[in-house]
Structure formats: C-alpha cells, structure tokens
Tab-separated table of C-alpha atoms in Angstrom:
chain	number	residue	atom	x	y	z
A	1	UNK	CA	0.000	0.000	0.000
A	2	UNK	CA	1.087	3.684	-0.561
A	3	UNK	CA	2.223	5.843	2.191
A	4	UNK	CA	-1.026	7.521	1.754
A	5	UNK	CA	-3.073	4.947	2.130
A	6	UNK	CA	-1.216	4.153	5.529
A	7	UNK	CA	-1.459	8.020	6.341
A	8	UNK	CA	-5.428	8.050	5.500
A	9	UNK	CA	-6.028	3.788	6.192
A	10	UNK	CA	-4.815	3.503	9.812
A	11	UNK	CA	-3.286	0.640	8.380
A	12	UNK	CA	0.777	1.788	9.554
A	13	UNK	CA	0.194	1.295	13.597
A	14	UNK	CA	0.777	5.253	13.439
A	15	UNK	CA	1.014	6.825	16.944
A	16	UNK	CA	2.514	10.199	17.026
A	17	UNK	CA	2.185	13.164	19.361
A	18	UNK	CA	3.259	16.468	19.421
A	19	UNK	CA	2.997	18.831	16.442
A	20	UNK	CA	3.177	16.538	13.606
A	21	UNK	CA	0.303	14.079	15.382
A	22	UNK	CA	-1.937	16.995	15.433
A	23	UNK	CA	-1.912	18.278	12.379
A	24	UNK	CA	-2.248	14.726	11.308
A	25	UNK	CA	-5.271	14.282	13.228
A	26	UNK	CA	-7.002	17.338	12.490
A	27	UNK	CA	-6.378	16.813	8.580
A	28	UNK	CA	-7.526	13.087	8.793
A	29	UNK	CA	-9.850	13.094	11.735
A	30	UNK	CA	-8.068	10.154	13.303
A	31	UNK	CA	-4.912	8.851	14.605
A	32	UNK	CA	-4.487	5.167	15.133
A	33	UNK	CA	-3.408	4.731	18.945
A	34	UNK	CA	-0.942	2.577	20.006
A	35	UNK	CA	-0.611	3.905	23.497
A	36	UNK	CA	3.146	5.922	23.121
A	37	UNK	CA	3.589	8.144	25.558
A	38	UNK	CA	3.380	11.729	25.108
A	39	UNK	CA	6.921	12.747	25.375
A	40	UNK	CA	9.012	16.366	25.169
A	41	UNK	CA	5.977	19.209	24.514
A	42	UNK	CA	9.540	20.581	22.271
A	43	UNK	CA	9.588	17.706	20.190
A	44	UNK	CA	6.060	16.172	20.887
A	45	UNK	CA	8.125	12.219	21.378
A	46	UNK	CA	9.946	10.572	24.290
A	47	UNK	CA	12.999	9.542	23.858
A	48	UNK	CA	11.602	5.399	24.200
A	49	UNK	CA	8.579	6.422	21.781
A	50	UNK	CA	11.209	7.521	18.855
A	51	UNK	CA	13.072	4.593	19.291
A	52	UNK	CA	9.907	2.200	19.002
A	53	UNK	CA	8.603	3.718	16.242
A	54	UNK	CA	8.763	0.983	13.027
A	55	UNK	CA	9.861	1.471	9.344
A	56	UNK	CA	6.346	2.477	8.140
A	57	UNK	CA	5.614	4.481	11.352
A	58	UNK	CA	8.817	6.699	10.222
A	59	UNK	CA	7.429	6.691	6.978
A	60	UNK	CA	4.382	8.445	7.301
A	61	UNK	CA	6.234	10.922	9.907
A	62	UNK	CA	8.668	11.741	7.148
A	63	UNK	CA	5.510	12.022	4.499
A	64	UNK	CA	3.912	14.100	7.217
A	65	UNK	CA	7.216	16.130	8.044
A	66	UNK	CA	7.630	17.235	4.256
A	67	UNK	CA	3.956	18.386	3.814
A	68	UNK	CA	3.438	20.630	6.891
A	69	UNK	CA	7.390	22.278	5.893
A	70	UNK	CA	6.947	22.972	2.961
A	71	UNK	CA	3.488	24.736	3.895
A	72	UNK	CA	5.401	26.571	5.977
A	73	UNK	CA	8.418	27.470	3.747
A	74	UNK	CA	5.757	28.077	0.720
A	75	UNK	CA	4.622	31.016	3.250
A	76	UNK	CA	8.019	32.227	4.167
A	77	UNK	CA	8.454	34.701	1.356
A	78	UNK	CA	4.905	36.177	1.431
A	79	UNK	CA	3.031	34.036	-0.836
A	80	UNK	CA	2.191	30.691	-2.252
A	81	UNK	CA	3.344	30.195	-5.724
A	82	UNK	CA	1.034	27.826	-7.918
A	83	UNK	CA	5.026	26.369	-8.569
A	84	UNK	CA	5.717	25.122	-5.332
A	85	UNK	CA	2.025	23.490	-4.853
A	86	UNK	CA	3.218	22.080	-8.238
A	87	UNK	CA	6.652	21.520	-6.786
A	88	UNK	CA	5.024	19.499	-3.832
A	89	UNK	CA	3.002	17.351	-5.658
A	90	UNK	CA	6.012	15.834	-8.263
A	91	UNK	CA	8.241	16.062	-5.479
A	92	UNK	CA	6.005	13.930	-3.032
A	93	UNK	CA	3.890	11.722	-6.014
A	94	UNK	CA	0.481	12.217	-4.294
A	95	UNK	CA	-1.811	10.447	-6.816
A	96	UNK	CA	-5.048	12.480	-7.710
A	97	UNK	CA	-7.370	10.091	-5.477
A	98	UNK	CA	-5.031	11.514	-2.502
A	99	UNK	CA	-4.641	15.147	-3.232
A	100	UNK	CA	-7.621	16.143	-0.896
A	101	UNK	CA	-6.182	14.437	1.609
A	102	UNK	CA	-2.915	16.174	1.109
A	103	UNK	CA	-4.382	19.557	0.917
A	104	UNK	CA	-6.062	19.153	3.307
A	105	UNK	CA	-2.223	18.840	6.148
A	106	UNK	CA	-0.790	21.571	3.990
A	107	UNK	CA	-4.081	24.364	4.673
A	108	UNK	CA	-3.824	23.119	8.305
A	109	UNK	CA	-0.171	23.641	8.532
A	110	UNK	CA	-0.192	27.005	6.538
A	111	UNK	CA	-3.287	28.473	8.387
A	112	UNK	CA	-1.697	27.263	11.743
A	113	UNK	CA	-0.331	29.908	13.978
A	114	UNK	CA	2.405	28.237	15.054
A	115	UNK	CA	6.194	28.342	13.685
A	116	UNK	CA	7.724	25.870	11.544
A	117	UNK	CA	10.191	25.199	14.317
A	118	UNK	CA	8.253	22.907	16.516
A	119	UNK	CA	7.867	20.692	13.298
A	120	UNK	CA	11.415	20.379	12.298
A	121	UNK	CA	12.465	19.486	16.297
A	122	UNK	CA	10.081	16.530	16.204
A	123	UNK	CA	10.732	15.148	13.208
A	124	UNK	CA	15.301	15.524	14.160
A	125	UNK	CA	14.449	13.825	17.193
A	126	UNK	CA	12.431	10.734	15.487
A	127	UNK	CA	14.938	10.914	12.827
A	128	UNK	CA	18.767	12.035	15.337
A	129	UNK	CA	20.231	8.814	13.840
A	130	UNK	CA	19.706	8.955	10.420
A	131	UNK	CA	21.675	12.264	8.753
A	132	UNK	CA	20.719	10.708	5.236
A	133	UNK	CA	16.889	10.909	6.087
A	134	UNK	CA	17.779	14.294	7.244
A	135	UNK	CA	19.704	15.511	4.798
A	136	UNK	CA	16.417	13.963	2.332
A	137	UNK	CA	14.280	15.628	3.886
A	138	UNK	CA	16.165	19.264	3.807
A	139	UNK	CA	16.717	18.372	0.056
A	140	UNK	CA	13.039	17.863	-0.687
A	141	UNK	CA	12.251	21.257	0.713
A	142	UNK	CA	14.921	22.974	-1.952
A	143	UNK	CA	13.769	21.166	-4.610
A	144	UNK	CA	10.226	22.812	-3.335
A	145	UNK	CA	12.114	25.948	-2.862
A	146	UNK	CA	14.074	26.568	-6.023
A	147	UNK	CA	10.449	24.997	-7.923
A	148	UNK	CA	9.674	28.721	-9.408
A	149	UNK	CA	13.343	29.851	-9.828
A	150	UNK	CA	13.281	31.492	-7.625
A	151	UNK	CA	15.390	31.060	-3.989
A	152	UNK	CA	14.141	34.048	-2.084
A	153	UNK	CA	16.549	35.247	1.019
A	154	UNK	CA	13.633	34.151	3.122
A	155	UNK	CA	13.791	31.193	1.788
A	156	UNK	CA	16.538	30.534	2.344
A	157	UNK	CA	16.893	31.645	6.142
A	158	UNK	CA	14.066	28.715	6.152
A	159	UNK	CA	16.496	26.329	5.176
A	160	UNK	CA	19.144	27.355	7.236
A	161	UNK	CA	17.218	27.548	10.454
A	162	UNK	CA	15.448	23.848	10.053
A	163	UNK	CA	18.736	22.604	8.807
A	164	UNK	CA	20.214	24.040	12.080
A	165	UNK	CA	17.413	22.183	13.925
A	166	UNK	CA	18.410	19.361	12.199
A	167	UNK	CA	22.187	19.360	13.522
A	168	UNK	CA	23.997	20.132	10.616
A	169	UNK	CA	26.644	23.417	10.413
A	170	UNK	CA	26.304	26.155	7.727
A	171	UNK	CA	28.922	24.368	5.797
A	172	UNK	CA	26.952	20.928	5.735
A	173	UNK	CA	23.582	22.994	4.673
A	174	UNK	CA	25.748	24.613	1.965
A	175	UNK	CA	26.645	20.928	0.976
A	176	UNK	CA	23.335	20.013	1.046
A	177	UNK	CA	22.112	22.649	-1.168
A	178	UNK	CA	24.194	22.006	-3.902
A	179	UNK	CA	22.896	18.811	-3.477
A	180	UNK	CA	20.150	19.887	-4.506
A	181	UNK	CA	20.401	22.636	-7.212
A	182	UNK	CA	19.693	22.249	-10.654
A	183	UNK	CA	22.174	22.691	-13.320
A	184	UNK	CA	24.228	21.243	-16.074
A	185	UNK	CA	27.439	18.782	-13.988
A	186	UNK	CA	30.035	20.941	-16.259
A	187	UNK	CA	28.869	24.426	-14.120
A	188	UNK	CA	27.239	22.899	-10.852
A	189	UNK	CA	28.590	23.569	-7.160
A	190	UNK	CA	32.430	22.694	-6.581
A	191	UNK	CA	32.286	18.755	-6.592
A	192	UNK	CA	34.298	18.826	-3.448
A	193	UNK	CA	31.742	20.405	-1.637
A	194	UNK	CA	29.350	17.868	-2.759
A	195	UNK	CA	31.332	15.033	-1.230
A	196	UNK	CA	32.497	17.143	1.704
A	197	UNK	CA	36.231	16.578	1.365
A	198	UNK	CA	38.704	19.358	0.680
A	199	UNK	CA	40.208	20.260	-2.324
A	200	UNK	CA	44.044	18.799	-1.277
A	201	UNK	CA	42.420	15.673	-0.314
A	202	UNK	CA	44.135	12.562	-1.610
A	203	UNK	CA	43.088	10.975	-4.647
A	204	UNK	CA	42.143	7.803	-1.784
A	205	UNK	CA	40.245	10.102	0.840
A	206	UNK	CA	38.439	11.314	-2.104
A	207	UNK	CA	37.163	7.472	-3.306
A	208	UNK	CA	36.720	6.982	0.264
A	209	UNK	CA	34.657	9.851	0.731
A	210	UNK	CA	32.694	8.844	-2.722
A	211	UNK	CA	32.298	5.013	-1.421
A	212	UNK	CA	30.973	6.523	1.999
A	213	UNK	CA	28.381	8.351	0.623
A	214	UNK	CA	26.906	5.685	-2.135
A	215	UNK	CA	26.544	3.014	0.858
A	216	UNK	CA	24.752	5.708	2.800
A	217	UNK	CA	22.580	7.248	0.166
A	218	UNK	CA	21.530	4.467	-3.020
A	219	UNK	CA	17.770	5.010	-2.687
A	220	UNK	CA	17.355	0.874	-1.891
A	221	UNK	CA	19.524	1.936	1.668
A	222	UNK	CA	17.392	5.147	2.688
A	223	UNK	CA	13.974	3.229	1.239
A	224	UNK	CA	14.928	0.467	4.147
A	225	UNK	CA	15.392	3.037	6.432
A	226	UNK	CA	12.055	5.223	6.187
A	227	UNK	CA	12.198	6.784	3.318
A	228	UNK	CA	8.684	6.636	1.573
A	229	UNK	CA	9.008	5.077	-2.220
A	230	UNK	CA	7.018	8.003	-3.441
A	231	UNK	CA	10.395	10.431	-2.333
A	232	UNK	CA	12.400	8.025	-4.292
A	233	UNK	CA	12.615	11.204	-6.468
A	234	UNK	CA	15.088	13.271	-3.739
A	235	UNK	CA	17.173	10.017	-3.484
A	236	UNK	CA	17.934	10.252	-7.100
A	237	UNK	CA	18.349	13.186	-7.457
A	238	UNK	CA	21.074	13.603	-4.556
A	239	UNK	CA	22.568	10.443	-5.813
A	240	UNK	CA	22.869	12.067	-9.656
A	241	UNK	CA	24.524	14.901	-8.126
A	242	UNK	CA	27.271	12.545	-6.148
A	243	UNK	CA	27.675	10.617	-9.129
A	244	UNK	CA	28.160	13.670	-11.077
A	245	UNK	CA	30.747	15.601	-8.313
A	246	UNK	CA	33.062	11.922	-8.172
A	247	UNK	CA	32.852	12.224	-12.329
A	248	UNK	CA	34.139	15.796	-12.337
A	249	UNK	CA	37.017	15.191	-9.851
A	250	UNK	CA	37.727	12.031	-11.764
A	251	UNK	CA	38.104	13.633	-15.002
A	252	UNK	CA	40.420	16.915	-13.635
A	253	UNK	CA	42.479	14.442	-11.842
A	254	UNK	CA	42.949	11.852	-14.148
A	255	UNK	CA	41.653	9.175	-11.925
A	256	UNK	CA	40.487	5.345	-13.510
C-alpha cells in the first residue's frame, strides 16, 4: 500500500504526538493509537517512543514532516506560488485520489499559527540517527524551494534555520544545497563540496569519501530506512549529483 493509504487507512500502527500528530489528526480526523507516551511538549516524542517507532511508522512521519514544511516554507516569502504546490506534488507523487487528503495537512499547517520550528524538532528527534533521512528531507524542501526559480533570502533563512534544527553546520547545509540545485554537472557547485572533502584531499580520501556516501545514500539503503518510495525522487536526485561531483574530480584528476 502507498504511504497515503497508511497516512489516511490507519493501516501503519501510526502513533505520534506532538505537532506533527496533530496536524495529522485534524487533517484526517483520526490517529491510530498505540498507546506511546506523550513525550518532550519541544519535540512532541519521548525519547523510548522515537526509538519504538517501526519502518512504516517513520514513513508516514517523514511524508507528514515534508507536507506541513513545505506549507510553511511556501509562506516564508509572502506568498504561495502555484510552482511550489506544483513543486510538492512531483516532489512527493500524491496520486489524484489523494490530493484532498494532502491539501487538506498543507491548509492546516499554513493556516496554523504556530512556527515551523516545533515541526522540524520533532521530526530531528524521530529521525537524530539517520543524517541521510535528514539531509532527504532538507533536500526535498529545496527542490520545493528553487520549484519557481526562484530562492528568495527568506527562503533561504528557512532552510538554514530547520537545517540548524536538524544538527547540521552552515557548511553541511551549503553541501546540502548544492545537493540539490539544478544545473548542467560541467557548471554545478564545486564537486568537493558535494562530497564534503577538501580540495588537497588525496586521490584515496576522495574514493573513500565517494564510497561513503553511495553506501549511505543508493535510494534501496534510505527506502529500508524510512524513506517513503514516493520520495524516491530526492534520493535520485542527490545520488545524480554525487555521481556527477566523483565524475568531475575524476576527469580533472585523471583518476580510472
């Protein structure tokens, strides 16, 4: 079944609190209960609760996660584009029968007083082992972001601040962005950047570094670890621009 069917079905054992459970419940009407305590009011999840939570319960926080964000970073520079509403739907693969559904978390979230912080601490917490999920999720909001052409200084103080949340330093966010930014491999961010090594690395650290970073982010790895097959879209796309990085450091150094 699709992660919306498990979001909307009841069928994922789905017990959340906090933020994200809210808006979840007020969008669908229900949550299914399986008696997790209500943790942190910060992060709306005891430590124990994140930890018990199963593959398809991460799944539908991650789903969950990226809709009520990107509500919130479709508001942060004054006004919704019909681009990023496009943006979110190829981005997240809702299916037509689903879009109601869907709409439905991102009015709540956007209409909802409250910041976009709260959101982004619960969803680090369930996911404070697992940079790659991170890192996916932070790349599905730029692809949102960047959707009309647009990356407006608001914007991007958006990404900055839930990346921060998230645990990762200005320079990892900058990584992450390229990540994440379209353009031709020939003209794209500096490929050392996009592997996180420097420059005078060795031609070794470098393959390391490459190696590292295939094991942790071939789609099959982060879809066993949470990531929803209908996001299998940011795992490619991250995975292009690795491939792509390794190529041009191959090719100015020579490397077989």
């Amino acid at each position: 079944m699709s992660i919306w069917g498990k979001i909307f079905g009841g069928v994922a054992g789905f017990a959340m609190d906090g933020p994200l459970g809210a808006i979840l419940g007020a969008a669908a009407g229900h949550l299914v209960d399986q008696g997790l305590r209500r943790g942190d009011p910060a992060t709306g999840q005891s430590g124990e609760a994140a930890h018990r939570l199963g593959r398809e319960d991460l799944q539908v926080a991650f789903a969950v996660a990226v809709i009520t964000l990107a509500a919130k970073l479709a508001k942060a520079d004054g006004h919704v584009t019909k681009a990023e509403i496009a943006a979110l739907k190829r981005v997240v693969r809702i299916p037509d029968d689903a879009t109601r559904h869907i709409a439905r978390i991102f009015n709540d979230a956007k209409k909802s007083p409250e910041g976009f912080e709260p959101y982004a601490r619960q969803i680090a917490t369930l996911l404070r082992n697992n940079r790659p999920m991170l890192e996916n999720l932070l790349g599905t909001l730029l692809m949102i972001a960047h959707a009309d052409k647009t990356y407006h200084p608001a914007e991007q103080a958006f990404i900055a601040e839930v990346g921060h949340i998230f645990g990762f330093s200005p320079v990892e966010i900058r990584r992450i962005e390229n990540m994440f930014v379209a353009g031709a491999p020939s003209t794209g961010p500096d490929p050392y950047e996009v592997l996180g090594v420097d420059a005078s690395a060795s031609d070794n650290d470098v393959k390391s570094a490459y190696r590292k970073l295939l094991r942790e982010n071939h789609p099959d790895t982060v879809v066993a670890q949470g990531l929803p097959e209908e996001f299998v879209e940011v795992a490619n796309r991250k995975m292009a621009k690795i491939n792509a990085a390794y190529d041009r450091i191959k090719a100015e150094r020579g490397l077989s």
